[in-house]
mmCIF file of C-alpha atoms in Angstrom:
data_model
loop_
_atom_site.group_PDB
_atom_site.id
_atom_site.type_symbol
_atom_site.label_atom_id
_atom_site.label_comp_id
_atom_site.label_asym_id
_atom_site.label_seq_id
_atom_site.Cartn_x
_atom_site.Cartn_y
_atom_site.Cartn_z
ATOM 1 C CA MET A 1 1.748 10.587 18.372
ATOM 2 C CA HIS A 2 5.375 10.602 17.487
ATOM 3 C CA ARG A 3 6.245 13.900 15.770
ATOM 4 C CA ARG A 4 8.085 12.199 12.907
ATOM 5 C CA ILE A 5 4.974 10.216 12.010
ATOM 6 C CA LEU A 6 2.779 13.321 12.119
ATOM 7 C CA LEU A 7 5.154 15.278 9.920
ATOM 8 C CA LYS A 8 5.375 12.499 7.345
ATOM 9 C CA LEU A 9 1.624 11.964 7.329
ATOM 10 C CA SER A 10 0.908 15.682 7.094
ATOM 11 C CA LEU A 11 3.033 15.803 3.956
ATOM 12 C CA ALA A 12 1.534 12.609 2.573
ATOM 13 C CA THR A 13 -1.988 13.842 3.264
ATOM 14 C CA ALA A 14 -1.267 17.128 1.542
ATOM 15 C CA ILE A 15 0.011 15.248 -1.491
ATOM 16 C CA GLY A 16 -3.060 13.033 -1.462
ATOM 17 C CA LEU A 17 -5.616 15.854 -1.493
ATOM 18 C CA GLY A 18 -5.650 16.087 -5.262
ATOM 19 C CA GLY A 19 -8.820 14.033 -5.608
ATOM 20 C CA MET A 20 -11.457 16.688 -5.043
ATOM 21 C CA THR A 21 -14.404 16.954 -7.372
ATOM 22 C CA VAL A 22 -15.740 20.301 -8.499
ATOM 23 C CA ALA A 23 -19.106 20.730 -6.818
ATOM 24 C CA SER A 24 -21.422 23.391 -5.512
ATOM 25 C CA ALA A 25 -21.215 24.446 -1.887
ATOM 26 C CA ALA A 26 -24.707 22.981 -1.353
ATOM 27 C CA GLU A 27 -23.551 19.433 -2.072
ATOM 28 C CA PRO A 28 -22.592 17.357 0.990
ATOM 29 C CA VAL A 29 -18.952 16.304 1.361
ATOM 30 C CA LEU A 30 -17.797 12.693 1.304
ATOM 31 C CA SER A 31 -14.328 12.378 2.855
ATOM 32 C CA VAL A 32 -12.340 9.220 2.095
ATOM 33 C CA ALA A 33 -8.944 8.355 3.608
ATOM 34 C CA TYR A 34 -7.216 5.626 1.630
ATOM 35 C CA ALA A 35 -3.944 3.736 1.272
ATOM 36 C CA GLY A 36 -1.731 6.007 -0.825
ATOM 37 C CA SER A 37 -1.152 3.470 -3.606
ATOM 38 C CA MET A 38 -4.856 3.771 -4.522
ATOM 39 C CA GLY A 39 -4.642 7.394 -5.657
ATOM 40 C CA ALA A 40 -5.263 6.893 -9.386
ATOM 41 C CA LEU A 41 -8.246 4.586 -8.831
ATOM 42 C CA MET A 42 -9.798 6.731 -6.120
ATOM 43 C CA ASP A 43 -9.353 10.162 -7.634
ATOM 44 C CA LYS A 44 -9.902 9.309 -11.300
ATOM 45 C CA ALA A 45 -12.541 6.583 -11.095
ATOM 46 C CA LEU A 46 -14.294 5.765 -7.812
ATOM 47 C CA GLY A 47 -14.377 9.359 -6.538
ATOM 48 C CA PRO A 48 -15.978 10.813 -9.675
ATOM 49 C CA ALA A 49 -18.362 7.815 -9.827
ATOM 50 C CA ILE A 50 -19.727 8.368 -6.314
ATOM 51 C CA ALA A 51 -19.891 12.140 -6.865
ATOM 52 C CA LYS A 52 -22.088 11.594 -9.909
ATOM 53 C CA GLN A 53 -24.164 8.830 -8.347
ATOM 54 C CA ASP A 54 -24.895 10.414 -4.969
ATOM 55 C CA LYS A 55 -24.467 14.136 -5.758
ATOM 56 C CA VAL A 56 -21.704 14.551 -3.193
ATOM 57 C CA GLN A 57 -18.406 16.429 -3.213
ATOM 58 C CA TYR A 58 -15.780 13.702 -3.021
ATOM 59 C CA GLN A 59 -12.605 14.564 -1.090
ATOM 60 C CA GLY A 60 -9.845 11.977 -0.994
ATOM 61 C CA GLN A 61 -6.627 11.903 0.984
ATOM 62 C CA GLY A 62 -4.056 9.201 0.463
ATOM 63 C CA ALA A 63 -1.091 8.245 2.626
ATOM 64 C CA GLY A 64 0.451 5.245 4.376
ATOM 65 C CA ALA A 65 -2.453 3.243 5.786
ATOM 66 C CA PHE A 66 -0.945 2.717 9.253
ATOM 67 C CA GLY A 67 -0.128 6.406 9.558
ATOM 68 C CA LEU A 68 -3.651 7.375 8.477
ATOM 69 C CA ALA A 69 -5.160 4.923 10.957
ATOM 70 C CA HIS A 70 -3.188 6.480 13.812
ATOM 71 C CA LEU A 71 -4.209 9.998 12.735
ATOM 72 C CA ILE A 72 -7.861 8.936 12.653
ATOM 73 C CA ALA A 73 -7.580 7.218 16.039
ATOM 74 C CA ALA A 74 -6.020 10.377 17.489
ATOM 75 C CA LYS A 75 -8.900 12.479 16.017
ATOM 76 C CA GLN A 76 -6.409 14.424 13.895
ATOM 77 C CA ILE A 77 -8.496 13.733 10.794
ATOM 78 C CA ASN A 78 -12.147 12.654 10.570
ATOM 79 C CA PRO A 79 -13.036 10.924 7.289
ATOM 80 C CA ASP A 80 -16.289 9.147 6.519
ATOM 81 C CA VAL A 81 -14.611 6.099 5.012
ATOM 82 C CA PHE A 82 -11.240 4.450 5.545
ATOM 83 C CA VAL A 83 -9.792 2.097 2.913
ATOM 84 C CA SER A 84 -6.747 0.103 4.008
ATOM 85 C CA ILE A 85 -4.472 -2.531 2.590
ATOM 86 C CA THR A 86 -3.903 -5.497 4.940
ATOM 87 C CA PRO A 87 -5.937 -5.979 8.133
ATOM 88 C CA GLY A 88 -3.424 -4.190 10.394
ATOM 89 C CA PRO A 89 -4.575 -0.560 9.950
ATOM 90 C CA ILE A 90 -8.226 -1.635 10.258
ATOM 91 C CA GLU A 91 -7.395 -3.368 13.537
ATOM 92 C CA VAL A 92 -5.911 -0.106 14.860
ATOM 93 C CA LEU A 93 -9.300 1.575 14.408
ATOM 94 C CA GLN A 94 -11.255 -1.399 15.705
ATOM 95 C CA LYS A 95 -9.223 -1.250 18.917
ATOM 96 C CA ALA A 96 -9.948 2.499 19.074
ATOM 97 C CA GLY A 97 -13.671 1.741 18.860
ATOM 98 C CA LEU A 98 -14.102 3.565 15.542
ATOM 99 C CA ILE A 99 -14.824 0.598 13.246
ATOM 100 C CA ASP A 100 -16.962 -2.494 13.769
ATOM 101 C CA THR A 101 -16.729 -4.306 10.432
ATOM 102 C CA ALA A 102 -14.564 -3.807 7.350
ATOM 103 C CA VAL A 103 -15.298 -5.512 4.046
ATOM 104 C CA PRO A 104 -12.760 -6.757 1.482
ATOM 105 C CA VAL A 105 -13.009 -4.778 -1.772
ATOM 106 C CA ALA A 106 -9.951 -5.867 -3.798
ATOM 107 C CA SER A 107 -6.557 -7.556 -3.612
ATOM 108 C CA THR A 108 -3.120 -7.171 -5.172
ATOM 109 C CA GLN A 109 0.453 -8.501 -5.101
ATOM 110 C CA MET A 110 3.966 -7.166 -4.651
ATOM 111 C CA VAL A 111 6.057 -6.390 -7.755
ATOM 112 C CA ILE A 112 9.259 -4.529 -8.537
ATOM 113 C CA ALA A 113 8.499 -1.452 -10.652
ATOM 114 C CA TYR A 114 11.256 0.130 -12.717
ATOM 115 C CA SER A 115 11.822 3.273 -14.757
ATOM 116 C CA ASP A 116 12.295 3.085 -18.503
ATOM 117 C CA LYS A 117 14.476 6.197 -18.033
ATOM 118 C CA SER A 118 16.916 4.294 -15.825
ATOM 119 C CA LYS A 119 20.395 3.490 -17.135
ATOM 120 C CA PHE A 120 19.616 -0.026 -15.873
ATOM 121 C CA ALA A 121 16.367 -0.267 -17.863
ATOM 122 C CA ALA A 122 17.735 -2.928 -20.225
ATOM 123 C CA ASP A 123 18.747 -5.087 -17.253
ATOM 124 C CA PHE A 124 15.327 -4.698 -15.636
ATOM 125 C CA LYS A 125 13.638 -5.568 -18.937
ATOM 126 C CA ALA A 126 15.773 -8.704 -19.162
ATOM 127 C CA ALA A 127 14.856 -9.621 -15.591
ATOM 128 C CA ALA A 128 11.153 -9.096 -16.357
ATOM 129 C CA ALA A 129 11.546 -11.534 -19.272
ATOM 130 C CA GLY A 130 13.186 -14.099 -16.983
ATOM 131 C CA LYS A 131 16.591 -13.781 -18.642
ATOM 132 C CA MET A 132 18.442 -12.749 -15.475
ATOM 133 C CA PRO A 133 17.646 -12.719 -11.734
ATOM 134 C CA TRP A 134 15.884 -9.515 -10.690
ATOM 135 C CA TYR A 135 17.632 -9.521 -7.326
ATOM 136 C CA GLU A 136 21.022 -9.376 -9.061
ATOM 137 C CA VAL A 137 19.978 -6.241 -10.946
ATOM 138 C CA LEU A 138 18.921 -4.572 -7.677
ATOM 139 C CA GLN A 139 22.409 -5.203 -6.264
ATOM 140 C CA LYS A 140 24.240 -3.424 -9.079
ATOM 141 C CA PRO A 141 26.369 -0.440 -7.927
ATOM 142 C CA GLY A 142 24.612 2.889 -8.392
ATOM 143 C CA ILE A 143 21.043 1.562 -8.303
ATOM 144 C CA HIS A 144 18.599 3.969 -6.652
ATOM 145 C CA PHE A 145 15.810 1.878 -5.090
ATOM 146 C CA GLY A 146 12.765 3.415 -3.408
ATOM 147 C CA ARG A 147 10.252 2.139 -0.869
ATOM 148 C CA THR A 148 7.933 3.505 1.793
ATOM 149 C CA ASP A 149 8.325 3.822 5.549
ATOM 150 C CA PRO A 150 7.499 0.552 7.367
ATOM 151 C CA ALA A 151 6.593 2.606 10.446
ATOM 152 C CA VAL A 152 3.549 4.146 8.745
ATOM 153 C CA ASP A 153 2.813 2.168 5.601
ATOM 154 C CA PRO A 154 1.989 -1.504 4.966
ATOM 155 C CA GLN A 155 3.822 -1.423 1.623
ATOM 156 C CA GLY A 156 6.974 -0.431 3.483
ATOM 157 C CA ARG A 157 6.584 -3.553 5.584
ATOM 158 C CA ASN A 158 5.580 -5.768 2.694
ATOM 159 C CA ILE A 159 8.709 -5.108 0.633
ATOM 160 C CA VAL A 160 10.806 -6.149 3.630
ATOM 161 C CA PHE A 161 8.782 -9.359 3.883
ATOM 162 C CA THR A 162 9.172 -9.928 0.136
ATOM 163 C CA MET A 163 12.953 -9.629 0.368
ATOM 164 C CA LEU A 164 13.127 -11.897 3.417
ATOM 165 C CA LEU A 165 11.026 -14.494 1.601
ATOM 166 C CA ALA A 166 13.160 -14.069 -1.534
ATOM 167 C CA GLN A 167 16.371 -14.898 0.307
ATOM 168 C CA GLU A 168 14.718 -18.120 1.509
ATOM 169 C CA PHE A 169 13.059 -18.973 -1.821
ATOM 170 C CA TYR A 170 16.170 -18.327 -3.945
ATOM 171 C CA LYS A 171 18.568 -19.582 -1.245
ATOM 172 C CA GLN A 172 20.419 -16.258 -1.141
ATOM 173 C CA PRO A 173 21.492 -15.583 2.482
ATOM 174 C CA GLY A 174 21.625 -11.886 3.354
ATOM 175 C CA LEU A 175 19.704 -10.820 0.243
ATOM 176 C CA ALA A 176 17.374 -8.466 2.115
ATOM 177 C CA ASP A 177 20.259 -6.570 3.715
ATOM 178 C CA LYS A 178 22.135 -6.322 0.409
ATOM 179 C CA ILE A 179 19.163 -4.712 -1.367
ATOM 180 C CA LEU A 180 17.433 -2.781 1.425
ATOM 181 C CA GLY A 181 20.121 -2.100 3.992
ATOM 182 C CA LYS A 182 18.597 -1.563 7.424
ATOM 183 C CA VAL A 183 14.813 -1.689 7.825
ATOM 184 C CA GLU A 184 14.639 2.083 8.329
ATOM 185 C CA ASN A 185 17.005 3.100 5.517
ATOM 186 C CA GLU A 186 16.265 6.802 5.011
ATOM 187 C CA GLN A 187 18.068 6.891 1.652
ATOM 188 C CA GLN A 188 15.402 4.568 0.230
ATOM 189 C CA ILE A 189 12.269 5.775 2.026
ATOM 190 C CA PHE A 190 9.713 8.133 0.454
ATOM 191 C CA THR A 191 6.038 8.899 1.055
ATOM 192 C CA GLU A 192 3.721 6.453 -0.681
ATOM 193 C CA PRO A 193 1.903 8.992 -2.920
ATOM 194 C CA SER A 194 5.259 10.300 -4.214
ATOM 195 C CA LEU A 195 7.034 6.970 -4.716
ATOM 196 C CA LEU A 196 5.787 6.075 -8.206
ATOM 197 C CA SER A 197 5.888 9.725 -9.276
ATOM 198 C CA ARG A 198 9.617 9.776 -8.495
ATOM 199 C CA LEU A 199 9.981 6.578 -10.489
ATOM 200 C CA GLU A 200 8.080 8.029 -13.465
ATOM 201 C CA SER A 201 10.307 11.109 -13.456
ATOM 202 C CA GLY A 202 13.490 9.024 -13.413
ATOM 203 C CA GLN A 203 14.609 10.091 -9.930
ATOM 204 C CA LEU A 204 14.575 6.422 -8.927
ATOM 205 C CA ASP A 205 15.653 3.360 -10.918
ATOM 206 C CA ALA A 206 13.242 0.946 -9.263
ATOM 207 C CA THR A 207 10.773 0.785 -6.380
ATOM 208 C CA SER A 208 8.603 -1.590 -4.468
ATOM 209 C CA GLY A 209 5.081 -1.589 -5.805
ATOM 210 C CA TYR A 210 1.655 -3.117 -5.705
ATOM 211 C CA LEU A 211 0.654 -4.584 -9.068
ATOM 212 C CA SER A 212 -2.581 -2.572 -8.905
ATOM 213 C CA ALA A 213 -0.815 0.790 -8.508
ATOM 214 C CA VAL A 214 1.890 -0.005 -11.056
ATOM 215 C CA ILE A 215 -0.705 -0.935 -13.688
ATOM 216 C CA SER A 216 -2.712 2.194 -12.809
ATOM 217 C CA HIS A 217 0.395 4.302 -13.511
ATOM 218 C CA LYS A 218 1.216 2.282 -16.669
ATOM 219 C CA LEU A 219 4.749 1.523 -15.445
ATOM 220 C CA PRO A 220 6.951 -1.427 -16.440
ATOM 221 C CA TYR A 221 7.427 -4.012 -13.717
ATOM 222 C CA ILE A 222 8.885 -7.382 -12.768
ATOM 223 C CA LYS A 223 6.349 -9.946 -11.631
ATOM 224 C CA LEU A 224 7.386 -12.013 -8.610
ATOM 225 C CA PRO A 225 6.619 -15.655 -7.738
ATOM 226 C CA GLY A 226 3.583 -16.384 -5.573
ATOM 227 C CA GLU A 227 5.925 -17.609 -2.842
ATOM 228 C CA ILE A 228 7.212 -14.067 -2.277
ATOM 229 C CA ASN A 229 4.557 -11.663 -3.604
ATOM 230 C CA LEU A 230 2.195 -12.031 -0.593
ATOM 231 C CA SER A 231 -0.857 -12.435 -2.845
ATOM 232 C CA ASP A 232 -2.132 -15.795 -1.639
ATOM 233 C CA PRO A 233 -3.766 -15.977 1.817
ATOM 234 C CA ALA A 234 -3.533 -19.784 1.568
ATOM 235 C CA MET A 235 0.271 -19.523 1.730
ATOM 236 C CA ILE A 236 0.400 -17.524 4.945
ATOM 237 C CA GLU A 237 0.471 -20.413 7.386
ATOM 238 C CA LYS A 238 2.743 -22.788 5.467
ATOM 239 C CA TRP A 239 5.154 -20.270 3.909
ATOM 240 C CA TYR A 240 4.688 -16.488 4.367
ATOM 241 C CA SER A 241 4.566 -16.836 8.155
ATOM 242 C CA LYS A 242 8.159 -18.108 8.191
ATOM 243 C CA VAL A 243 9.558 -14.565 8.072
ATOM 244 C CA HIS A 244 9.389 -11.811 10.701
ATOM 245 C CA PHE A 245 11.244 -8.624 11.502
ATOM 246 C CA ASP A 246 11.372 -6.094 14.324
ATOM 247 C CA ILE A 247 10.488 -2.431 14.041
ATOM 248 C CA LYS A 248 10.599 0.424 16.514
ATOM 249 C CA LEU A 249 7.145 1.920 17.033
ATOM 250 C CA PRO A 250 6.345 5.619 17.596
ATOM 251 C CA ASN A 251 5.840 4.930 21.318
ATOM 252 C CA GLY A 252 9.433 3.727 21.560
ATOM 253 C CA LYS A 253 8.554 0.057 21.908
ATOM 254 C CA THR A 254 9.807 -2.645 19.556
ATOM 255 C CA ASP A 255 7.296 -4.870 17.798
ATOM 256 C CA THR A 256 7.843 -8.110 15.886
ATOM 257 C CA LEU A 257 5.909 -7.981 12.615
ATOM 258 C CA SER A 258 4.366 -10.861 10.681
ATOM 259 C CA THR A 259 2.988 -11.032 7.144
ATOM 260 C CA GLN A 260 -0.621 -10.171 6.298
ATOM 261 C CA PRO A 261 -2.498 -10.812 3.024
ATOM 262 C CA LEU A 262 -2.525 -8.026 0.421
ATOM 263 C CA VAL A 263 -6.261 -7.439 0.585
ATOM 264 C CA PHE A 264 -7.913 -4.000 0.562
ATOM 265 C CA TYR A 265 -10.612 -3.405 3.185
ATOM 266 C CA ALA A 266 -13.158 -0.578 3.450
ATOM 267 C CA ALA A 267 -15.209 0.641 6.393
ATOM 268 C CA VAL A 268 -17.432 3.538 7.400
ATOM 269 C CA LEU A 269 -16.174 5.215 10.579
ATOM 270 C CA LYS A 270 -18.521 5.253 13.578
ATOM 271 C CA ASN A 271 -17.943 9.012 13.929
ATOM 272 C CA ALA A 272 -18.313 9.696 10.193
ATOM 273 C CA PRO A 273 -19.655 13.219 9.510
ATOM 274 C CA ASN A 274 -21.610 11.815 6.533
ATOM 275 C CA PRO A 275 -22.298 8.128 7.272
ATOM 276 C CA LYS A 276 -25.002 7.824 4.606
ATOM 277 C CA ALA A 277 -22.610 8.880 1.829
ATOM 278 C CA GLY A 278 -19.907 6.699 3.387
ATOM 279 C CA ALA A 279 -22.143 3.627 3.261
ATOM 280 C CA ALA A 280 -23.048 4.422 -0.360
ATOM 281 C CA PHE A 281 -19.350 4.603 -1.259
ATOM 282 C CA VAL A 282 -18.569 1.215 0.317
ATOM 283 C CA LYS A 283 -21.596 -0.231 -1.492
ATOM 284 C CA LEU A 284 -20.292 1.197 -4.779
ATOM 285 C CA MET A 285 -16.883 -0.418 -4.253
ATOM 286 C CA THR A 286 -18.446 -3.842 -3.752
ATOM 287 C CA SER A 287 -20.928 -3.479 -6.627
ATOM 288 C CA ALA A 288 -20.430 -4.790 -10.177
ATOM 289 C CA GLU A 289 -19.723 -1.224 -11.339
ATOM 290 C CA GLY A 290 -17.132 -0.660 -8.620
ATOM 291 C CA GLN A 291 -15.453 -4.014 -9.180
ATOM 292 C CA ALA A 292 -15.196 -3.246 -12.899
ATOM 293 C CA LEU A 293 -13.347 -0.025 -12.029
ATOM 294 C CA PHE A 294 -11.011 -1.912 -9.692
ATOM 295 C CA LYS A 295 -10.242 -4.374 -12.494
ATOM 296 C CA GLN A 296 -9.699 -1.555 -15.001
ATOM 297 C CA TYR A 297 -7.037 -0.081 -12.708
ATOM 298 C CA GLY A 298 -5.157 -3.341 -12.212
ATOM 299 C CA TYR A 299 -6.716 -4.690 -9.012
ATOM 300 C CA SER A 300 -7.675 -8.312 -8.458
ATOM 301 C CA ALA A 301 -10.916 -9.551 -6.885
ATOM 302 C CA PRO A 302 -11.252 -9.373 -3.088
ATOM 303 C CA LYS A 303 -10.152 -12.400 -1.086
ATOM 304 C CA GLY A 304 -11.241 -13.642 2.319
ATOM 305 C CA GLY A 305 -14.093 -12.478 4.514
ATOM 306 C CA ASP A 306 -15.096 -9.440 6.549
ATOM 307 C CA LEU A 307 -12.979 -8.180 9.441
ATOM 308 C CA HIS A 308 -14.976 -7.946 12.658
ATOM 309 C CA ALA A 309 -13.972 -6.124 15.820
ATOM 310 C CA ALA A 310 -13.224 -8.312 18.813
ATOM 311 C CA ARG A 311 -16.061 -8.454 21.322
#
């Protein structure tokens, strides 16, 4: 794997290891690798719930879902359960023969999160109230905007898609370039687990965000129209699929990316060290209790059906 990806994921994984429950050495370990935006839900709600229910020591690690999928496929990490956003990272592990079926457990939508510590906070608040265009605020001189790496994280790709759709929806040619710069703009890119933390501390004025994570962190945000927030699978064919962009992959090849629905999927790995606990965790996420926790942390109900590996 490309060294840059490994270094970024090693850091992201280290950041995401905060969700460990206190347990005796005799209790079996349940290891969960999850999309980094899910940290609050996983480590404060679902992790403690499964630890109590099944008497296991929950260990969570959050990072960009594509990066995690590649680490799992390369046997660099070996979790029991993988929870991804969008089908793409799941498909990586299905092609590697490590997942058969993944089930949808929640969904979300893209928003623009902003800091109430920002000197532009009043402008963002006005945009959130519909009193001025949000994309004009993001083009103001001196704005510090943050997002994640599209090479390793679906959210990093999704904000690019959102901006490309926005320039079509609002009839603003070049809008994506004006706000984001190049696709791999290192001045804007941060690891997913640290992105909202930087926003909370005031290091950034605004960031891309999933509504679920932004609500979990109790941050102010600007809601976006359904035509650009990637929340509706029914819009993929007639609208979302109109935008594409190219990205250079770790193997040096260039790939043309297309939109995918913002649905969270969970699966037990075929080589899971503790498959029984893994299955119990997926069952918890799909149960009434688990769905209530998802809702409490700002997630919407799952959409669509299971993802099955190609035969």
